[in-house]
Amino acid sequence: MKKILVVSEALGEPNHKRGIFHFTRELVRSLAAEGHELTLLVETTRRYRRLRRRQRRTPLFPADSRAIELLALYRFLDETNMAEPMMRSTLRRTIAWFRQRIHLATSWEFASCFLRAIGLLGLRARLIENNTVGLEYIPTDLRHLKLFRDFLLEPGFYSYQDMSALLRLPAPRIDARGYDIVLVDTPTRVAITHNPDARVICVVHDLLPLTDLRLSDVATRLFLSRLLTSLHQADELAFVSNYSMNRFRQLLPQFAHLPARVVYPRTRFDASDAIRPTPAAARSARPTFVIIVSAEPRKNLNSVIRAFRKLPHADLVVIGYTGAAHPIRSLPSNVRLAGYVDEQDKAALIAEAHGLIMPSLAEGFGVPIIEALAANTPVLCSDIPVFREVAGELADYFDPFSTESICASVTRVLAQQEEWRNKIRARREELAVRFGHHTQARDFLAHHAGPENVVALAKTSAPSAALNDLATHGT
């Protein structure tokens, strides 16, 4: 049994980043099932302090009640409205971003992080024991929090990290002494004080912030600052796909000495579904396909919308924040924007669909693919290397730049519904081993180097001049 500190921006602040959130949530479930003691690092802000004061004014609780702290913490982490960005213009979101940063820079939390970063304020771990007996209802997206034994409270930690990069300030510091493993679930700008025999494992999902030409220079530099800070402290790296690991080898060969492994994202594969066919009655009479997107051009939503203009006999349900408003004004009648939906509704939409479409031009993995396979739902996806690695022969592939190719893929899958579902069911046991949550902790905590899990990154030539230039501005 290991004592593990989880440093997760997706779980430890009210700002769920869906792909990372999914990966870490399932990993936490797997680690807890194996009996490891888990602690989550949670940032606190002015809002958290207000919630705690409000709870303390409640006469039903003793002033020193742990229930007060837990109620404030759970409510704080549940505050985000994922649908809110859909109702804001780009200008309003930009103004809100700057207001939030100014608000942070003038807060007690920012001052505390800064003083600890420069050593004028000592490290002091403030732990809250997790006991949810007094909590009657916990929302679906927060139930993973019940798996943590403790919460480590750090004022403004996740919010400060990007400000420290922008203003060239020292990285925030945390005291991780007493833990066997520090799990950093995505590159994070943090200085970790830990025991000599403890391991710091950093998860790298992809390098798209470095290679996506549509992202701003600020976003690239912030990501690089996070990445380099994490790499200089990491004892081991975990990648979500072989594709991501190979890209890392190509772009950052100076970190070839770090042991690395591939730990696929996981989902739930119920054993009872292995032989049970998907009832056709659960699917609507009219063919329906699902696509899960975010407001990024690489998600390639517009190509699929153009394809469905030519497929009036089928419907498309778009899940997620679609960003720019111009596609919304000219949507064909057979395309519906569902916006953000919770996990249960998303799972139901996937299970009832005739197929899930993944048209991305670039990805680090592609979690919706395994969610669809777990529901015995056919998968249609771009013919890119990472999707071939994930789905193999269990997907119908198309050219993401060709509307005709997407239409042809939809037509093929509609004509071969049961063939695709039977093919997925026949491979279900294999899929459960590869993508079921019960094997994730085993892969993540692999101890010894070997050809199947942990390998040293291959040594190659020196990094490119462009990346060296970025590095000089990023640390």
Short mmCIF file of C-alpha atoms in Angstrom, two decimals:
data_model
loop_
_atom_site.label_atom_id
_atom_site.label_comp_id
_atom_site.label_asym_id
_atom_site.label_seq_id
_atom_site.Cartn_x
_atom_site.Cartn_y
_atom_site.Cartn_z
CA MET A 1 0.00 0.00 0.00
CA LYS A 2 1.32 3.42 -1.00
CA LYS A 3 0.59 6.90 0.28
CA ILE A 4 -0.09 8.97 -2.82
CA LEU A 5 -0.49 12.74 -3.16
CA VAL A 6 -2.54 13.65 -6.22
CA VAL A 7 -1.74 17.04 -7.78
CA SER A 8 -4.61 17.50 -10.21
CA GLU A 9 -5.84 20.80 -11.59
CA ALA A 10 -8.82 18.94 -13.07
CA LEU A 11 -9.92 17.58 -9.67
CA GLY A 12 -8.45 20.09 -7.21
CA GLU A 13 -10.11 23.28 -8.44
CA PRO A 14 -13.62 23.96 -9.78
CA ASN A 15 -12.51 23.92 -13.43
CA HIS A 16 -13.01 20.41 -14.85
CA LYS A 17 -10.83 19.77 -17.88
CA ARG A 18 -12.73 16.88 -19.34
CA GLY A 19 -10.10 14.60 -20.85
CA ILE A 20 -7.69 14.98 -17.92
CA PHE A 21 -10.58 14.80 -15.45
CA HIS A 22 -11.70 11.50 -16.97
CA PHE A 23 -8.19 9.99 -16.90
CA THR A 24 -7.47 10.95 -13.30
CA ARG A 25 -10.92 10.06 -11.98
CA GLU A 26 -10.62 6.51 -13.31
CA LEU A 27 -7.02 6.24 -12.08
CA VAL A 28 -8.11 7.33 -8.60
CA ARG A 29 -10.84 4.68 -8.62
CA SER A 30 -8.32 2.04 -9.62
CA LEU A 31 -5.75 3.09 -7.01
CA ALA A 32 -8.39 3.19 -4.27
CA ALA A 33 -9.63 -0.29 -5.24
CA GLU A 34 -6.10 -1.60 -4.63
CA GLY A 35 -6.04 -0.09 -1.14
CA HIS A 36 -3.68 2.86 -1.63
CA GLU A 37 -4.12 5.92 0.62
CA LEU A 38 -4.93 8.96 -1.50
CA THR A 39 -4.67 12.66 -0.72
CA LEU A 40 -5.90 15.35 -3.13
CA LEU A 41 -4.26 18.76 -3.27
CA VAL A 42 -7.09 21.33 -3.39
CA GLU A 43 -6.55 25.03 -3.90
CA THR A 44 -8.50 27.46 -1.73
CA THR A 45 -9.65 30.91 -2.82
CA ARG A 46 -11.73 33.80 -1.53
CA ARG A 47 -14.84 31.91 -2.51
CA TYR A 48 -13.80 28.93 -0.41
CA ARG A 49 -13.19 31.20 2.58
CA ARG A 50 -16.63 32.77 2.12
CA LEU A 51 -18.29 29.36 1.96
CA ARG A 52 -16.47 28.26 5.12
CA ARG A 53 -17.48 31.41 7.02
CA ARG A 54 -21.08 30.91 5.92
CA GLN A 55 -21.04 27.33 7.19
CA ARG A 56 -19.55 28.40 10.53
CA ARG A 57 -22.43 30.82 11.03
CA THR A 58 -24.84 27.87 10.86
CA PRO A 59 -25.93 27.26 14.48
CA LEU A 60 -26.54 23.53 13.86
CA PHE A 61 -22.81 22.74 13.70
CA PRO A 62 -20.14 23.14 16.39
CA ALA A 63 -17.66 25.87 15.46
CA ASP A 64 -14.82 23.36 15.03
CA SER A 65 -16.88 20.74 13.14
CA ARG A 66 -15.09 18.90 10.31
CA ALA A 67 -18.43 18.81 8.49
CA ILE A 68 -18.14 22.58 8.03
CA GLU A 69 -14.82 22.25 6.20
CA LEU A 70 -16.02 19.33 4.05
CA LEU A 71 -19.29 21.03 3.09
CA ALA A 72 -17.39 24.16 2.07
CA LEU A 73 -14.82 22.13 0.10
CA TYR A 74 -17.37 20.01 -1.77
CA ARG A 75 -19.50 23.07 -2.58
CA PHE A 76 -16.42 24.97 -3.73
CA LEU A 77 -15.39 22.19 -6.14
CA ASP A 78 -18.96 21.97 -7.46
CA GLU A 79 -19.30 25.67 -8.29
CA THR A 80 -18.40 25.58 -11.99
CA ASN A 81 -21.16 26.00 -14.56
CA MET A 82 -19.80 24.16 -17.61
CA ALA A 83 -22.51 25.65 -19.87
CA GLU A 84 -21.67 29.25 -18.96
CA PRO A 85 -19.07 29.85 -21.74
CA MET A 86 -21.73 29.14 -24.39
CA MET A 87 -23.57 32.27 -23.28
CA ARG A 88 -20.58 34.60 -23.42
CA SER A 89 -18.97 36.35 -26.35
CA THR A 90 -15.23 36.09 -26.94
CA LEU A 91 -14.74 39.67 -25.69
CA ARG A 92 -16.69 39.00 -22.51
CA ARG A 93 -14.70 35.85 -21.83
CA THR A 94 -11.43 37.76 -22.36
CA ILE A 95 -12.53 40.54 -20.01
CA ALA A 96 -13.63 37.94 -17.44
CA TRP A 97 -10.22 36.22 -17.73
CA PHE A 98 -8.33 39.46 -17.03
CA ARG A 99 -10.67 40.38 -14.17
CA GLN A 100 -10.11 36.97 -12.63
CA ARG A 101 -6.31 37.35 -12.87
CA ILE A 102 -6.39 40.84 -11.36
CA HIS A 103 -8.68 39.55 -8.60
CA LEU A 104 -6.20 36.75 -7.93
CA ALA A 105 -3.12 38.98 -7.95
CA THR A 106 -4.64 41.17 -5.22
CA SER A 107 -5.73 38.27 -3.01
CA TRP A 108 -4.30 36.87 0.21
CA GLU A 109 -3.92 33.52 -1.57
CA PHE A 110 -1.59 34.99 -4.19
CA ALA A 111 0.53 36.69 -1.53
CA SER A 112 0.72 33.45 0.45
CA CYS A 113 1.82 31.44 -2.62
CA PHE A 114 4.45 34.03 -3.49
CA LEU A 115 5.90 34.21 0.03
CA ARG A 116 6.13 30.43 0.20
CA ALA A 117 7.68 30.28 -3.27
CA ILE A 118 10.52 32.63 -2.26
CA GLY A 119 11.01 30.96 1.13
CA LEU A 120 9.77 33.77 3.39
CA LEU A 121 6.81 31.70 4.52
CA GLY A 122 7.44 28.17 5.69
CA LEU A 123 5.79 25.09 4.24
CA ARG A 124 2.85 24.00 6.36
CA ALA A 125 0.64 21.14 5.26
CA ARG A 126 -3.02 21.73 6.19
CA LEU A 127 -4.89 18.45 5.93
CA ILE A 128 -8.63 17.80 6.21
CA GLU A 129 -9.72 14.23 6.87
CA ASN A 130 -12.40 13.15 4.41
CA ASN A 131 -15.53 11.71 6.01
CA THR A 132 -18.67 12.02 3.92
CA VAL A 133 -21.07 10.43 6.42
CA GLY A 134 -22.76 13.78 6.98
CA LEU A 135 -23.22 14.51 3.29
CA GLU A 136 -26.61 13.30 2.07
CA TYR A 137 -26.14 13.81 -1.68
CA ILE A 138 -22.97 14.13 -3.71
CA PRO A 139 -23.33 15.09 -7.42
CA THR A 140 -22.20 12.53 -9.99
CA ASP A 141 -19.17 14.54 -11.07
CA LEU A 142 -17.94 14.77 -7.46
CA ARG A 143 -18.35 11.19 -6.28
CA HIS A 144 -14.70 10.42 -6.93
CA LEU A 145 -13.87 12.76 -4.01
CA LYS A 146 -15.19 10.12 -1.60
CA LEU A 147 -12.17 7.96 -2.50
CA PHE A 148 -9.65 10.37 -0.96
CA ARG A 149 -8.59 9.85 2.64
CA ASP A 150 -7.50 13.47 3.08
CA PHE A 151 -7.49 16.82 1.32
CA LEU A 152 -4.38 19.00 1.36
CA LEU A 153 -5.44 22.65 1.25
CA GLU A 154 -3.13 25.09 -0.55
CA PRO A 155 -4.15 28.75 -0.94
CA GLY A 156 -4.54 29.73 -4.61
CA PHE A 157 -2.17 27.00 -5.76
CA TYR A 158 -3.46 26.16 -9.25
CA SER A 159 -4.46 29.74 -10.02
CA TYR A 160 -1.04 31.10 -9.03
CA GLN A 161 0.98 28.79 -11.28
CA ASP A 162 0.17 30.54 -14.58
CA MET A 163 0.52 33.99 -13.01
CA SER A 164 3.96 32.97 -11.78
CA ALA A 165 4.92 32.00 -15.34
CA LEU A 166 3.53 35.19 -16.89
CA LEU A 167 5.21 37.43 -14.30
CA ARG A 168 8.44 35.37 -14.10
CA LEU A 169 7.87 34.56 -10.42
CA PRO A 170 9.04 31.41 -8.63
CA ALA A 171 6.81 28.35 -8.92
CA PRO A 172 4.47 27.55 -6.01
CA ARG A 173 5.86 25.11 -3.45
CA ILE A 174 4.18 22.19 -1.73
CA ASP A 175 5.25 19.94 1.12
CA ALA A 176 4.92 16.32 -0.06
CA ARG A 177 7.05 14.78 2.67
CA GLY A 178 5.42 11.69 4.06
CA TYR A 179 4.14 10.47 0.68
CA ASP A 180 5.55 7.57 -1.30
CA ILE A 181 4.34 8.86 -4.67
CA VAL A 182 3.43 12.31 -5.97
CA LEU A 183 1.13 12.00 -8.96
CA VAL A 184 1.10 15.10 -11.19
CA ASP A 185 -1.71 14.31 -13.62
CA THR A 186 -0.76 16.92 -16.23
CA PRO A 187 2.28 19.21 -16.55
CA THR A 188 2.04 21.61 -13.63
CA ARG A 189 4.25 24.46 -12.50
CA VAL A 190 5.07 23.32 -8.96
CA ALA A 191 8.15 22.95 -6.75
CA ILE A 192 7.80 19.74 -4.74
CA THR A 193 9.55 19.08 -1.44
CA HIS A 194 9.49 15.32 -0.85
CA ASN A 195 11.36 12.45 0.77
CA PRO A 196 14.47 11.17 -1.06
CA ASP A 197 12.91 7.77 -1.71
CA ALA A 198 9.59 9.16 -2.97
CA ARG A 199 8.76 9.11 -6.69
CA VAL A 200 7.28 11.97 -8.67
CA ILE A 201 5.31 10.67 -11.66
CA CYS A 202 4.13 13.19 -14.24
CA VAL A 203 1.43 12.34 -16.79
CA VAL A 204 1.77 13.85 -20.28
CA HIS A 205 -1.44 13.68 -22.29
CA ASP A 206 -0.17 15.38 -25.45
CA LEU A 207 2.07 18.17 -26.74
CA LEU A 208 -0.64 19.92 -28.75
CA PRO A 209 -0.12 23.29 -27.00
CA LEU A 210 3.39 23.26 -28.52
CA THR A 211 2.47 22.03 -31.99
CA ASP A 212 -1.04 23.41 -32.63
CA LEU A 213 -0.53 26.49 -34.82
CA ARG A 214 -3.98 27.84 -33.91
CA LEU A 215 -3.06 28.40 -30.26
CA SER A 216 -1.75 31.74 -29.06
CA ASP A 217 1.89 32.32 -28.20
CA VAL A 218 0.88 32.97 -24.58
CA ALA A 219 -0.86 29.57 -24.33
CA THR A 220 2.21 27.86 -25.78
CA ARG A 221 4.61 29.54 -23.38
CA LEU A 222 2.40 28.83 -20.36
CA PHE A 223 2.22 25.15 -21.28
CA LEU A 224 5.96 24.93 -21.90
CA SER A 225 6.62 26.56 -18.55
CA ARG A 226 4.44 23.97 -16.86
CA LEU A 227 5.97 21.12 -18.84
CA LEU A 228 9.61 22.00 -18.21
CA THR A 229 9.00 22.62 -14.50
CA SER A 230 7.40 19.18 -14.18
CA LEU A 231 10.03 17.40 -16.27
CA HIS A 232 12.92 18.77 -14.22
CA GLN A 233 11.35 17.24 -11.08
CA ALA A 234 9.84 14.05 -12.48
CA ASP A 235 11.34 10.67 -11.64
CA GLU A 236 9.11 8.93 -14.18
CA LEU A 237 6.73 9.88 -16.98
CA ALA A 238 3.43 8.34 -17.97
CA PHE A 239 1.90 8.90 -21.42
CA VAL A 240 -1.69 8.23 -22.43
CA SER A 241 -0.69 6.60 -25.73
CA ASN A 242 2.34 5.33 -27.62
CA TYR A 243 1.67 8.10 -30.10
CA SER A 244 2.07 10.78 -27.39
CA MET A 245 5.24 9.13 -26.10
CA ASN A 246 6.78 9.00 -29.56
CA ARG A 247 5.92 12.65 -30.21
CA PHE A 248 7.62 13.53 -26.94
CA ARG A 249 10.72 11.64 -28.02
CA GLN A 250 10.83 13.61 -31.26
CA LEU A 251 10.27 17.06 -29.76
CA LEU A 252 12.02 16.89 -26.37
CA PRO A 253 14.85 14.36 -26.65
CA GLN A 254 16.84 16.11 -23.90
CA PHE A 255 14.60 14.25 -21.41
CA ALA A 256 15.50 10.84 -22.83
CA HIS A 257 16.91 9.74 -19.46
CA LEU A 258 13.49 9.72 -17.78
CA PRO A 259 11.84 6.29 -17.49
CA ALA A 260 8.50 6.32 -19.28
CA ARG A 261 5.47 4.11 -19.72
CA VAL A 262 2.11 4.16 -21.46
CA VAL A 263 -0.98 4.22 -19.22
CA TYR A 264 -4.14 4.29 -21.29
CA PRO A 265 -7.19 6.21 -20.04
CA ARG A 266 -9.83 3.84 -18.75
CA THR A 267 -13.59 3.50 -18.54
CA ARG A 268 -16.16 1.04 -17.15
CA PHE A 269 -16.60 -2.28 -18.92
CA ASP A 270 -19.33 -4.15 -17.03
CA ALA A 271 -18.98 -7.90 -17.28
CA SER A 272 -22.75 -8.33 -17.72
CA ASP A 273 -22.55 -6.44 -21.00
CA ALA A 274 -20.12 -8.93 -22.53
CA ILE A 275 -22.85 -11.17 -23.95
CA ARG A 276 -25.93 -8.97 -23.68
CA PRO A 277 -26.83 -7.47 -27.08
CA THR A 278 -27.72 -3.80 -27.30
CA PRO A 279 -31.52 -3.64 -27.70
CA ALA A 280 -32.49 -2.00 -30.96
CA ALA A 281 -35.54 -0.53 -29.23
CA ALA A 282 -33.20 1.59 -27.05
CA ARG A 283 -32.06 3.40 -30.18
CA SER A 284 -34.33 5.90 -31.86
CA ALA A 285 -36.07 4.84 -35.09
CA ARG A 286 -34.36 7.74 -36.83
CA PRO A 287 -30.56 7.19 -37.11
CA THR A 288 -28.70 9.33 -34.59
CA PHE A 289 -24.97 9.94 -34.23
CA VAL A 290 -23.09 11.60 -31.39
CA ILE A 291 -19.99 13.80 -31.47
CA ILE A 292 -18.14 15.16 -28.41
CA VAL A 293 -16.23 18.39 -28.99
CA SER A 294 -14.63 21.44 -27.40
CA ALA A 295 -14.00 24.91 -28.80
CA GLU A 296 -10.84 23.95 -30.69
CA PRO A 297 -10.40 23.93 -34.48
CA ARG A 298 -8.62 20.54 -34.31
CA LYS A 299 -11.90 18.94 -33.19
CA ASN A 300 -13.09 19.47 -36.80
CA LEU A 301 -16.78 19.93 -35.96
CA ASN A 302 -17.60 21.99 -39.04
CA SER A 303 -16.61 19.17 -41.40
CA VAL A 304 -19.10 16.85 -39.74
CA ILE A 305 -21.84 19.49 -39.83
CA ARG A 306 -21.22 19.96 -43.56
CA ALA A 307 -21.45 16.18 -44.00
CA PHE A 308 -24.81 16.01 -42.22
CA ARG A 309 -26.21 18.64 -44.56
CA LYS A 310 -25.92 15.86 -47.14
CA LEU A 311 -27.41 13.26 -44.76
CA PRO A 312 -30.94 14.56 -44.06
CA HIS A 313 -32.10 11.07 -43.07
CA ALA A 314 -29.78 11.01 -39.99
CA ASP A 315 -29.43 13.23 -36.90
CA LEU A 316 -26.30 14.53 -35.19
CA VAL A 317 -26.12 15.38 -31.47
CA VAL A 318 -23.19 17.65 -30.56
CA ILE A 319 -22.05 17.37 -26.93
CA GLY A 320 -19.75 20.00 -25.43
CA TYR A 321 -18.89 23.67 -25.78
CA THR A 322 -18.73 24.53 -29.48
CA GLY A 323 -17.14 27.96 -29.17
CA ALA A 324 -17.71 30.38 -32.06
CA ALA A 325 -21.31 31.35 -32.72
CA HIS A 326 -21.26 31.29 -36.54
CA PRO A 327 -21.98 27.54 -36.96
CA ILE A 328 -24.96 27.86 -34.58
CA ARG A 329 -26.75 30.38 -36.77
CA SER A 330 -26.66 28.16 -39.84
CA LEU A 331 -27.18 24.69 -38.41
CA PRO A 332 -29.11 22.20 -40.53
CA SER A 333 -32.32 20.96 -38.91
CA ASN A 334 -30.85 17.51 -38.26
CA VAL A 335 -28.04 18.84 -36.03
CA ARG A 336 -28.70 19.55 -32.34
CA LEU A 337 -26.29 21.30 -29.97
CA ALA A 338 -26.72 19.64 -26.59
CA GLY A 339 -24.00 21.69 -24.86
CA TYR A 340 -22.46 20.34 -21.67
CA VAL A 341 -24.22 17.25 -20.30
CA ASP A 342 -23.40 15.32 -17.13
CA GLU A 343 -21.72 11.93 -17.21
CA GLN A 344 -24.91 9.89 -16.96
CA ASP A 345 -26.67 11.76 -19.77
CA LYS A 346 -23.57 11.53 -21.93
CA ALA A 347 -23.33 7.78 -21.40
CA ALA A 348 -27.01 7.38 -22.29
CA LEU A 349 -26.65 9.42 -25.48
CA ILE A 350 -23.67 7.32 -26.57
CA ALA A 351 -25.38 4.02 -25.75
CA GLU A 352 -28.56 4.96 -27.66
CA ALA A 353 -26.74 6.31 -30.72
CA HIS A 354 -26.13 4.47 -33.98
CA GLY A 355 -22.52 5.61 -33.85
CA LEU A 356 -20.01 7.94 -32.22
CA ILE A 357 -18.03 10.21 -34.55
CA MET A 358 -14.46 11.34 -33.75
CA PRO A 359 -13.34 13.65 -36.59
CA SER A 360 -10.34 15.22 -34.82
CA LEU A 361 -7.30 16.28 -36.78
CA ALA A 362 -5.02 15.69 -33.77
CA GLU A 363 -5.45 14.06 -30.34
CA GLY A 364 -3.40 12.59 -27.54
CA PHE A 365 -5.78 9.66 -27.09
CA GLY A 366 -9.56 9.97 -27.68
CA VAL A 367 -11.51 8.97 -24.57
CA PRO A 368 -14.96 9.01 -26.31
CA ILE A 369 -13.79 6.07 -28.44
CA ILE A 370 -13.44 3.74 -25.46
CA GLU A 371 -16.66 5.10 -23.94
CA ALA A 372 -18.45 4.11 -27.15
CA LEU A 373 -16.78 0.68 -27.24
CA ALA A 374 -17.85 0.12 -23.62
CA ALA A 375 -21.45 0.78 -24.72
CA ASN A 376 -21.14 -1.50 -27.80
CA THR A 377 -21.70 1.58 -29.97
CA PRO A 378 -20.01 1.68 -33.42
CA VAL A 379 -17.16 4.15 -33.79
CA LEU A 380 -16.43 6.34 -36.82
CA CYS A 381 -13.18 8.28 -36.64
CA SER A 382 -10.45 10.14 -38.46
CA ASP A 383 -7.74 8.03 -40.00
CA ILE A 384 -4.94 9.35 -37.79
CA PRO A 385 -2.27 7.22 -36.02
CA VAL A 386 -3.49 7.66 -32.44
CA PHE A 387 -7.02 6.51 -33.32
CA ARG A 388 -5.60 3.47 -35.09
CA GLU A 389 -3.70 2.70 -31.88
CA VAL A 390 -6.80 3.05 -29.70
CA ALA A 391 -9.55 1.51 -31.85
CA GLY A 392 -7.65 -0.80 -34.18
CA GLU A 393 -10.10 -2.81 -36.29
CA LEU A 394 -13.10 -1.75 -34.20
CA ALA A 395 -13.73 1.54 -36.00
CA ASP A 396 -14.69 2.74 -39.44
CA TYR A 397 -12.11 5.30 -40.62
CA PHE A 398 -12.55 8.33 -42.85
CA ASP A 399 -10.54 11.22 -44.26
CA PRO A 400 -11.25 14.11 -41.83
CA PHE A 401 -10.71 16.67 -44.61
CA SER A 402 -13.30 15.10 -46.94
CA THR A 403 -17.03 15.63 -46.45
CA GLU A 404 -17.71 12.81 -48.91
CA SER A 405 -15.53 10.43 -46.89
CA ILE A 406 -17.43 11.25 -43.69
CA CYS A 407 -20.76 10.71 -45.46
CA ALA A 408 -19.56 7.37 -46.81
CA SER A 409 -18.48 6.27 -43.34
CA VAL A 410 -21.90 7.13 -41.86
CA THR A 411 -23.61 5.21 -44.67
CA ARG A 412 -21.40 2.14 -44.13
CA VAL A 413 -22.00 2.06 -40.38
CA LEU A 414 -25.77 2.44 -40.80
CA ALA A 415 -25.81 -0.48 -43.22
CA GLN A 416 -23.71 -2.69 -40.90
CA GLN A 417 -25.02 -1.83 -37.43
CA GLU A 418 -25.22 -5.31 -35.97
CA GLU A 419 -21.98 -6.44 -37.60
CA TRP A 420 -20.10 -3.64 -35.85
CA ARG A 421 -21.80 -4.31 -32.51
CA ASN A 422 -21.10 -8.03 -32.70
CA LYS A 423 -17.46 -7.33 -33.54
CA ILE A 424 -17.14 -5.11 -30.44
CA ARG A 425 -18.85 -7.68 -28.22
CA ALA A 426 -16.54 -10.42 -29.47
CA ARG A 427 -13.50 -8.39 -28.32
CA ARG A 428 -15.03 -7.19 -25.06
CA GLU A 429 -12.84 -9.19 -22.68
CA GLU A 430 -9.72 -7.95 -24.45
CA LEU A 431 -11.03 -4.36 -24.32
CA ALA A 432 -11.82 -4.69 -20.62
CA VAL A 433 -8.22 -5.71 -19.87
CA ARG A 434 -6.78 -2.92 -22.01
CA PHE A 435 -9.20 -0.10 -21.14
CA GLY A 436 -11.01 -1.27 -17.99
CA HIS A 437 -10.31 0.77 -14.87
CA HIS A 438 -9.23 -2.23 -12.78
CA THR A 439 -5.89 -2.52 -14.65
CA GLN A 440 -4.94 1.16 -14.61
CA ALA A 441 -3.33 1.25 -11.16
CA ARG A 442 -1.22 -1.80 -12.04
CA ASP A 443 0.11 -0.13 -15.19
CA PHE A 444 0.64 3.21 -13.47
CA LEU A 445 2.60 1.79 -10.53
CA ALA A 446 4.83 -0.53 -12.58
CA HIS A 447 8.19 -0.67 -10.78
CA HIS A 448 10.71 -2.27 -13.10
CA ALA A 449 11.79 -1.30 -16.57
CA GLY A 450 10.66 -3.69 -19.25
CA PRO A 451 9.54 -3.86 -22.86
CA GLU A 452 5.83 -3.90 -22.01
CA ASN A 453 5.50 -1.02 -19.54
CA VAL A 454 8.45 1.10 -18.42
CA VAL A 455 11.15 2.10 -20.88
CA ALA A 456 13.82 4.75 -21.02
CA LEU A 457 13.08 7.34 -23.64
CA ALA A 458 15.30 6.77 -26.65
CA LYS A 459 18.25 9.11 -26.92
CA THR A 460 18.17 11.18 -30.06
CA SER A 461 19.60 14.39 -31.36
CA ALA A 462 19.54 17.72 -29.55
CA PRO A 463 16.24 19.65 -29.40
CA SER A 464 15.40 22.04 -32.14
CA ALA A 465 16.42 25.67 -31.96
CA ALA A 466 12.77 26.71 -31.87
CA LEU A 467 12.11 24.66 -28.73
CA ASN A 468 15.33 25.91 -27.12
CA ASP A 469 14.12 29.45 -27.74
CA LEU A 470 10.76 28.67 -26.15
CA ALA A 471 12.48 27.05 -23.20
CA THR A 472 14.46 30.18 -22.42
CA HIS A 473 11.17 32.03 -21.95
CA GLY A 474 9.21 29.27 -20.29
CA THR A 475 10.99 28.38 -17.06
#
